[in-house]
Coordinates of C-alpha atoms in Angstrom, one line a residue:
Chain A
X10 CA -58.3 -133.2 -190.1
X11 CA -57.3 -130.1 -191.7
X12 CA -60.3 -128.3 -192.6
X13 CA -60.8 -124.7 -194.1
X14 CA -61.2 -122.7 -190.9
X15 CA -60.9 -119.3 -191.9
X16 CA -63.7 -119.0 -194.4
X17 CA -66.0 -121.5 -191.9
X18 CA -64.4 -118.2 -190.0
X19 CA -65.9 -115.9 -192.6
X20 CA -69.8 -117.8 -192.5
X21 CA -70.2 -117.9 -189.1
X22 CA -70.6 -114.0 -189.3
X23 CA -72.4 -113.6 -192.1
X24 CA -76.0 -113.3 -191.4
X25 CA -78.5 -115.5 -189.9
X26 CA -82.1 -116.2 -189.6
X27 CA -81.1 -117.6 -185.8
X28 CA -78.9 -116.4 -183.2
X29 CA -79.3 -116.2 -179.3
X30 CA -77.7 -116.1 -175.9
X31 CA -78.4 -118.7 -175.1
X32 CA -76.9 -121.4 -172.0
X33 CA -74.9 -124.5 -173.5
X34 CA -73.1 -127.7 -171.8
X35 CA -71.1 -130.2 -173.5
X36 CA -72.4 -134.2 -173.4
X37 CA -69.6 -135.1 -171.0
X38 CA -69.9 -135.9 -167.5
X39 CA -68.5 -132.7 -165.3
X40 CA -69.8 -130.2 -168.2
X41 CA -70.8 -127.3 -167.4
X42 CA -74.0 -125.0 -168.4
X43 CA -72.0 -121.3 -169.8
X44 CA -73.4 -118.4 -171.3
X45 CA -72.4 -118.6 -175.5
X46 CA -73.4 -116.8 -178.0
X47 CA -75.4 -119.3 -180.0
X48 CA -76.0 -119.0 -184.1
X49 CA -78.0 -121.1 -187.0
X50 CA -76.0 -121.0 -190.8
X51 CA -76.8 -122.9 -193.2
X52 CA -77.0 -126.9 -191.6
X53 CA -73.7 -125.1 -188.5
X54 CA -74.7 -124.1 -184.5
X55 CA -71.7 -122.4 -184.0
X56 CA -71.4 -120.7 -181.0
X57 CA -69.6 -117.8 -179.8
X58 CA -68.3 -116.1 -175.8
X59 CA -70.4 -113.7 -176.1
X60 CA -68.7 -110.0 -177.6
X61 CA -66.1 -112.7 -179.1
X62 CA -65.4 -112.8 -183.3
X63 CA -64.0 -115.6 -183.9
X64 CA -66.9 -118.5 -182.7
X65 CA -65.8 -121.1 -180.4
X66 CA -67.1 -124.4 -182.6
X67 CA -69.6 -125.0 -185.1
X68 CA -70.8 -128.6 -184.6
X69 CA -73.3 -129.7 -188.4
X70 CA -76.4 -130.1 -188.6
X71 CA -76.9 -133.4 -189.9
X72 CA -77.7 -136.9 -189.1
X73 CA -78.5 -135.5 -185.4
X74 CA -81.7 -135.6 -183.6
X75 CA -83.2 -132.2 -181.5
X76 CA -85.0 -132.7 -178.5
X77 CA -87.3 -130.8 -176.0
X78 CA -85.6 -131.2 -171.8
X79 CA -88.0 -129.4 -170.2
X80 CA -90.3 -126.1 -170.4
X81 CA -87.0 -124.3 -171.6
X82 CA -84.8 -126.1 -172.2
X83 CA -83.9 -128.4 -176.3
X84 CA -81.1 -130.5 -176.6
X85 CA -79.3 -131.6 -179.5
X86 CA -78.1 -135.8 -180.4
X87 CA -75.2 -136.3 -182.5
X88 CA -73.9 -139.3 -183.2
X89 CA -77.0 -142.5 -182.5
X90 CA -75.5 -141.9 -179.2
X91 CA -78.4 -140.5 -177.4
X92 CA -76.5 -140.0 -174.0
X93 CA -74.0 -137.5 -176.0
X94 CA -76.3 -134.9 -176.0
X95 CA -75.8 -130.5 -175.6
X96 CA -77.9 -129.3 -173.8
X97 CA -79.1 -124.9 -174.9
X98 CA -81.5 -123.3 -171.9
X99 CA -83.8 -120.0 -173.3
X100 CA -84.5 -116.8 -171.1
X101 CA -88.4 -118.5 -171.9
X102 CA -90.6 -121.3 -173.0
X103 CA -92.0 -119.4 -176.2
X104 CA -88.0 -118.9 -177.0
X105 CA -86.9 -121.9 -177.1
X106 CA -90.3 -123.8 -178.4
X107 CA -88.5 -120.9 -181.8
X108 CA -85.6 -122.4 -181.7
X109 CA -86.5 -125.8 -181.8
X110 CA -89.1 -125.7 -184.8
X111 CA -86.0 -124.0 -186.2
X112 CA -84.1 -127.0 -185.8
X113 CA -86.0 -129.7 -186.5
X114 CA -88.5 -130.2 -188.6
X115 CA -91.9 -128.9 -187.0
X116 CA -92.6 -126.6 -189.4
X117 CA -95.1 -127.0 -192.5
X118 CA -94.0 -128.2 -195.3
X119 CA -97.1 -129.4 -197.0
X120 CA -96.5 -133.3 -198.1
X121 CA -96.5 -136.0 -196.1
X122 CA -93.2 -137.2 -195.1
X123 CA -91.8 -140.1 -194.2
X124 CA -91.7 -140.3 -189.7
X125 CA -88.1 -140.1 -189.9
X126 CA -87.6 -137.1 -191.5
X127 CA -89.1 -135.4 -188.3
X128 CA -85.0 -135.6 -186.7
X129 CA -83.8 -133.3 -189.7
X130 CA -83.2 -129.9 -189.2
X131 CA -85.3 -127.9 -191.9
X132 CA -81.8 -126.5 -192.8
X133 CA -79.5 -130.4 -193.0
X134 CA -79.0 -130.3 -196.3
X135 CA -80.5 -133.9 -196.1
X136 CA -83.7 -132.7 -194.9
X137 CA -83.4 -130.2 -198.2
X138 CA -82.3 -132.9 -200.5
X139 CA -85.8 -134.7 -199.8
X140 CA -87.6 -131.8 -200.6
X141 CA -86.2 -131.5 -203.9
X142 CA -86.6 -135.1 -205.0
X143 CA -89.7 -135.0 -204.1
X144 CA -91.3 -131.3 -205.5
X145 CA -89.3 -133.2 -208.2
X146 CA -91.1 -135.7 -208.8
X147 CA -94.5 -134.7 -207.9
X148 CA -93.5 -132.3 -210.4
X149 CA -92.6 -134.8 -213.0
X150 CA -96.1 -137.0 -212.3
X151 CA -98.5 -133.9 -212.8
X152 CA -97.2 -132.2 -215.8
X153 CA -95.1 -135.1 -217.4
X154 CA -92.0 -132.4 -217.3
X155 CA -88.7 -132.1 -215.5
X156 CA -88.8 -129.4 -213.7
X157 CA -84.5 -129.5 -213.0
X158 CA -83.8 -130.1 -217.2
X159 CA -84.4 -126.7 -217.0
X160 CA -81.1 -125.6 -215.4
X161 CA -79.2 -128.6 -216.4
X162 CA -78.9 -130.9 -213.2
X163 CA -81.1 -133.6 -214.2
X164 CA -78.5 -135.8 -213.4
X165 CA -76.7 -135.0 -210.3
X166 CA -76.8 -137.7 -208.4
X167 CA -77.5 -135.5 -205.8
X168 CA -81.3 -135.1 -207.3
X169 CA -81.6 -139.1 -207.8
X170 CA -84.3 -140.6 -205.9
X171 CA -82.7 -143.2 -204.3
X172 CA -84.1 -146.1 -202.4
X173 CA -84.3 -144.5 -199.2
X174 CA -87.4 -142.3 -199.9
X175 CA -89.9 -143.4 -202.1
X176 CA -92.2 -140.8 -203.2
X177 CA -95.6 -140.7 -201.4
X178 CA -98.6 -141.3 -204.1
X179 CA -100.2 -138.0 -203.9
X180 CA -104.5 -138.5 -204.6
X181 CA -105.6 -134.5 -203.8
Chain B
X21 CA -62.6 -122.6 -184.5
X22 CA -62.6 -126.1 -182.7
X23 CA -64.7 -128.2 -185.5
X24 CA -66.3 -131.4 -184.4
X25 CA -65.2 -134.1 -186.7
X26 CA -66.8 -136.9 -185.6
X27 CA -70.0 -135.7 -186.6
X28 CA -68.4 -134.8 -190.1
X29 CA -66.9 -137.9 -190.3
X30 CA -70.3 -139.9 -189.7
X31 CA -72.2 -138.1 -191.2
X32 CA -69.9 -138.8 -194.7
X33 CA -70.2 -142.6 -193.5
X34 CA -73.5 -143.1 -192.8
X35 CA -76.2 -144.6 -195.3
X36 CA -77.5 -140.9 -197.6
X37 CA -75.7 -141.2 -200.5
X38 CA -72.6 -139.1 -202.0
X39 CA -73.2 -137.4 -204.2
X40 CA -70.0 -137.9 -205.9
X41 CA -66.5 -139.4 -205.2
X42 CA -63.0 -139.5 -206.9
X43 CA -59.0 -138.7 -207.7
X44 CA -59.0 -135.6 -208.4
X45 CA -55.1 -133.1 -208.1
X46 CA -54.8 -131.0 -205.0
X47 CA -51.9 -128.3 -205.2
X48 CA -50.3 -128.2 -201.8
X49 CA -50.1 -124.0 -199.5
X50 CA -46.9 -124.9 -198.9
X51 CA -45.7 -128.1 -201.1
X52 CA -47.1 -126.4 -204.0
X53 CA -47.0 -130.0 -206.3
X54 CA -50.1 -131.5 -206.9
X55 CA -51.1 -134.5 -204.7
X56 CA -53.2 -137.1 -206.2
X57 CA -55.7 -137.4 -203.3
X58 CA -59.3 -139.3 -202.9
X59 CA -62.6 -136.9 -202.8
X60 CA -65.6 -137.4 -202.1
X61 CA -68.2 -135.0 -201.9
X62 CA -71.3 -134.9 -199.6
X63 CA -74.2 -132.2 -199.3
X64 CA -72.1 -128.4 -198.7
X65 CA -68.9 -131.1 -197.8
X66 CA -66.0 -132.0 -199.8
X67 CA -63.5 -134.6 -197.8
X68 CA -60.3 -135.9 -199.3
X69 CA -58.0 -138.8 -197.8
X70 CA -55.2 -141.0 -200.1
X71 CA -56.6 -143.8 -201.6
X72 CA -60.8 -144.8 -201.3
X73 CA -60.7 -147.5 -199.0
X74 CA -58.5 -145.6 -196.0
X75 CA -59.9 -145.0 -193.1
X76 CA -58.5 -141.8 -191.9
X77 CA -59.5 -138.3 -193.8
X78 CA -56.0 -135.8 -194.9
X79 CA -59.3 -133.2 -194.7
X80 CA -62.7 -131.2 -195.2
X81 CA -63.4 -128.8 -198.2
X82 CA -66.4 -126.8 -196.3
X83 CA -68.1 -126.0 -199.6
X84 CA -70.1 -122.2 -198.6
X85 CA -69.6 -119.1 -199.7
X86 CA -67.0 -120.2 -203.0
X87 CA -68.0 -119.9 -206.4
X88 CA -65.5 -122.2 -208.9
X89 CA -64.0 -121.4 -211.4
X90 CA -61.3 -122.9 -214.7
X91 CA -58.3 -121.1 -213.8
X92 CA -55.3 -121.1 -215.6
X93 CA -52.7 -123.7 -214.8
X94 CA -49.4 -125.8 -216.0
X95 CA -51.7 -128.2 -214.7
X96 CA -54.1 -129.9 -217.4
X97 CA -58.0 -129.6 -216.6
X98 CA -57.3 -127.8 -213.7
X99 CA -60.6 -125.8 -211.6
X100 CA -60.2 -123.9 -208.6
X101 CA -62.7 -123.6 -205.6
X102 CA -61.7 -119.3 -205.2
X103 CA -63.7 -118.4 -201.7
X104 CA -64.1 -114.7 -202.1
X105 CA -63.6 -112.1 -198.5
X106 CA -59.8 -110.7 -197.2
X107 CA -57.4 -113.0 -196.8
X108 CA -59.7 -116.2 -197.9
X109 CA -58.2 -119.6 -200.0
X110 CA -58.7 -120.3 -203.0
X111 CA -57.9 -124.0 -203.6
X112 CA -57.0 -125.4 -206.8
X113 CA -57.3 -128.6 -208.4
X114 CA -57.4 -130.7 -211.9
X115 CA -59.2 -133.5 -212.6
X116 CA -58.4 -136.2 -214.6
X117 CA -59.1 -136.3 -218.0
X118 CA -61.8 -133.1 -219.6
X119 CA -65.8 -135.6 -218.5
X120 CA -63.7 -135.5 -215.2
X121 CA -62.9 -132.0 -215.5
X122 CA -66.9 -131.5 -216.5
X123 CA -68.2 -133.7 -214.1
X124 CA -66.0 -132.4 -210.6
X125 CA -67.0 -129.0 -211.5
X126 CA -71.5 -129.7 -212.7
X127 CA -71.7 -131.6 -209.0
X128 CA -68.9 -128.6 -206.6
X129 CA -71.3 -125.6 -208.6
X130 CA -74.7 -126.9 -207.2
X131 CA -72.7 -128.3 -204.2
X132 CA -74.2 -125.3 -201.9
X133 CA -76.7 -125.4 -198.6
X134 CA -77.7 -122.1 -200.3
X135 CA -78.0 -123.1 -203.8
X136 CA -79.9 -126.0 -203.1
X137 CA -82.2 -123.7 -200.7
X138 CA -82.6 -121.0 -203.7
X139 CA -83.6 -124.4 -205.5
X140 CA -85.7 -125.8 -203.0
X141 CA -88.3 -122.9 -202.2
X142 CA -88.0 -122.6 -206.4
X143 CA -89.8 -125.8 -206.9
X144 CA -91.7 -125.5 -204.3
X145 CA -93.0 -122.5 -206.0
X146 CA -93.9 -124.5 -208.8
X147 CA -95.4 -126.9 -207.3
X148 CA -98.0 -124.9 -205.3
X149 CA -98.6 -123.6 -208.4
X150 CA -99.2 -126.2 -210.6
X151 CA -101.4 -128.0 -207.5
X152 CA -103.7 -124.1 -207.9
X153 CA -104.3 -124.6 -212.0
X154 CA -105.0 -127.9 -211.2
X155 CA -108.3 -127.0 -209.3
X156 CA -108.9 -124.2 -210.9
X157 CA -111.4 -124.9 -214.5
X158 CA -108.6 -123.4 -217.1
X159 CA -106.1 -125.5 -216.1
X160 CA -103.4 -127.4 -218.5
X161 CA -103.8 -123.8 -220.9
X162 CA -100.6 -122.2 -220.7
X163 CA -97.7 -124.6 -220.5
X164 CA -96.7 -126.9 -218.4
X165 CA -94.3 -126.7 -215.7
X166 CA -92.5 -124.1 -216.5
X167 CA -93.5 -120.4 -215.3
X168 CA -92.8 -117.3 -216.2
X169 CA -89.3 -117.4 -214.5
X170 CA -87.8 -120.0 -216.0
X171 CA -87.9 -118.3 -219.4
X172 CA -86.0 -116.6 -218.9
X173 CA -83.1 -119.1 -217.4
X174 CA -84.1 -121.2 -220.5
X175 CA -83.1 -118.0 -222.3
X176 CA -79.4 -116.5 -220.1
X177 CA -78.9 -120.8 -220.1
X178 CA -78.7 -121.0 -224.4
X179 CA -77.2 -117.4 -224.4
X180 CA -73.8 -118.9 -222.1
X181 CA -74.1 -122.9 -223.5
X182 CA -71.9 -123.5 -225.7
X183 CA -69.0 -122.7 -223.2
X184 CA -65.8 -122.6 -223.5
X185 CA -65.2 -125.3 -221.7
X186 CA -67.5 -128.0 -223.9
X187 CA -66.3 -127.1 -227.3
X188 CA -62.9 -129.8 -227.3
X189 CA -60.7 -130.9 -229.2
X190 CA -59.1 -133.4 -226.5
X191 CA -55.5 -131.6 -226.3
X192 CA -56.8 -129.7 -223.8
X193 CA -52.4 -127.8 -224.9
X194 CA -53.8 -124.3 -223.7
X195 CA -55.5 -123.5 -220.3
X196 CA -56.3 -120.1 -221.7
X197 CA -60.0 -119.5 -221.1
X198 CA -60.8 -118.5 -217.5
X199 CA -64.1 -117.0 -216.4
X200 CA -66.4 -117.4 -213.4
X201 CA -68.7 -119.7 -213.1
X202 CA -70.6 -119.0 -209.7
X203 CA -73.9 -119.8 -210.1
X204 CA -73.7 -120.6 -214.1
X205 CA -75.3 -123.9 -215.0
X206 CA -72.9 -125.5 -217.8
X207 CA -76.6 -126.3 -219.1
X208 CA -77.4 -128.5 -222.7
X209 CA -79.2 -126.4 -225.1
X210 CA -82.5 -125.4 -224.7
X211 CA -85.0 -125.3 -227.0
X212 CA -87.1 -122.7 -226.3
X213 CA -90.4 -120.8 -227.1
X214 CA -90.7 -117.4 -227.9
X215 CA -90.5 -115.5 -225.2
X216 CA -93.1 -113.3 -223.1
X217 CA -92.1 -109.9 -223.1
X218 CA -91.3 -108.6 -219.1
X219 CA -91.1 -105.4 -218.3
X220 CA -86.9 -105.5 -217.0
X221 CA -87.1 -105.7 -213.1
X222 CA -84.9 -103.4 -211.3
X223 CA -83.3 -104.8 -208.6
X224 CA -80.3 -104.3 -205.8
X225 CA -76.8 -105.6 -207.4
X226 CA -76.2 -108.8 -205.4
X227 CA -73.0 -109.9 -205.0
X228 CA -74.6 -112.6 -202.6
X229 CA -71.1 -115.9 -204.1
X230 CA -68.9 -112.9 -204.4
X231 CA -67.6 -109.7 -201.7
X232 CA -65.3 -107.5 -202.6
X233 CA -62.1 -108.6 -201.9
X234 CA -60.7 -105.9 -199.7
X235 CA -64.2 -104.3 -198.2
X236 CA -66.4 -105.4 -195.4
X237 CA -69.0 -107.4 -196.1
X238 CA -71.9 -106.5 -196.9
X239 CA -74.8 -105.6 -194.1
X240 CA -77.5 -107.8 -193.9
X241 CA -80.4 -107.0 -196.7
X242 CA -77.9 -107.8 -199.1
X243 CA -77.2 -111.5 -198.8
X244 CA -80.2 -113.1 -199.7
X245 CA -79.3 -117.0 -200.0
X246 CA -77.9 -117.0 -196.5
X247 CA -81.3 -114.8 -195.0
X248 CA -84.1 -115.8 -196.7
X249 CA -86.7 -113.5 -195.5
X250 CA -85.4 -111.6 -198.8
X251 CA -85.1 -114.4 -200.9
X252 CA -85.3 -113.8 -204.5
X253 CA -86.5 -116.0 -207.5
X254 CA -83.6 -119.0 -207.8
X255 CA -84.6 -118.6 -211.4
X256 CA -83.9 -114.1 -210.8
X257 CA -80.4 -114.9 -209.7
X258 CA -79.8 -117.6 -212.0
X259 CA -80.3 -114.9 -215.4
X260 CA -78.1 -112.2 -213.5
X261 CA -75.7 -114.5 -213.5
X262 CA -76.3 -115.6 -216.3
X263 CA -76.1 -111.9 -217.1
X264 CA -72.4 -111.6 -215.2
X265 CA -71.6 -114.9 -217.5
X266 CA -72.8 -113.8 -220.6
X267 CA -70.3 -110.3 -220.4
X268 CA -67.3 -112.5 -218.6
X269 CA -67.5 -114.7 -222.2
X270 CA -68.0 -111.7 -224.5
X271 CA -65.0 -110.3 -223.1
X272 CA -63.0 -114.1 -223.1
X273 CA -63.6 -113.6 -227.0
X274 CA -62.5 -110.5 -227.3
X275 CA -58.7 -112.0 -225.7
X276 CA -59.3 -115.0 -227.2
X277 CA -59.3 -113.3 -230.8
X278 CA -56.2 -110.9 -229.8
X279 CA -54.9 -113.6 -229.0
X280 CA -55.1 -116.1 -232.4
X281 CA -53.3 -113.2 -233.7
X282 CA -50.4 -114.0 -232.5
X283 CA -48.6 -117.2 -233.6
X284 CA -49.2 -119.9 -231.3
X285 CA -46.5 -123.4 -230.8
X286 CA -47.7 -126.8 -229.6
X287 CA -46.6 -126.4 -225.7
X288 CA -45.8 -130.3 -226.6
X289 CA -43.8 -131.8 -229.0
X290 CA -46.5 -134.3 -230.7
X291 CA -43.1 -135.4 -232.9

């Protein structure tokens, strides 16, 4: 499949909230842990050989599951294949937790959300879209006005409430 | 660089909704003719294949760091995805008709992760403000919903509202217009209330999507869309780009005036 590699590499060079040297192991049998510079930019996880300018690879953080593996390691599983995990080893328990918090939805999102959302990365597109739909619906409910109207994007498909996510009716 | 394709194709085929799909013509890189392809927009990824029923994808375009622009072209209803940066590409696309063109431009403009991120934060703030007011005694005194930034937003939206692409005879014979849309949204008119006077805010020039072509990328602190620590209001950023578009539009009007002074012939003989 073709893709815009140069542009993606350029994206990987942008400043990121989360970048660190971690031990990384691929999902295949026989893969070993290698030291990599791992960097989170928008909904991509890039990994570099230390001191190299171009990333070795890019993982899209959509439809993935993050789990703690032990005190200092976490894993990301893609494709609904729980066995195909990428393992990341951190230097400390703290660092490990920070990375998990970053990738997993564990941050304070002050809304009751359906459980499945907790497997989405706060950086993932799907997560943000669901948040947006929630806020849009709630603001509309509380004020009678659609906040997206002012931006002229109320009819964009991606911002519509779909059956997969029904807004929770809130009391206070 | 390895892009783990299976993850992308899995994302495409999973049950979350597709944001937009349809036929577009895509100009090749080596073969410069326009090829008809079936495009699927999901999140910040634009996939394309030969036909809707095909299982194999030809390719994908990651839509981060690009602006959507109308462009000059022999092809009607053309627009382009411009990636700013040294050696980065411009994708030229064309729609089948004007409606499709406008619809795609609008969808692609709001597709980037950065855009969505700003929008969510903006709504989050509005929501929190509304909830805070709901608890205070004089709650619904001020105008509903719209925070102070949105009034300036509404102002910039009105000014750029009748953008060139929304005045339409269907001829589309001359595609002489080009202007950068960046974060600008082709919005319908918004009825404005009297805008409260606010002292203009001085803030550094931001080029979140447009880096100087021949220069290095701006230093860390100047990428507000990526590092959330220094994020500005979506509304303010929107207004800033609105100004840029106003200037471009004025420029375009001026050039159009000069062009109209010359005699124009139909490029196509309508008989």
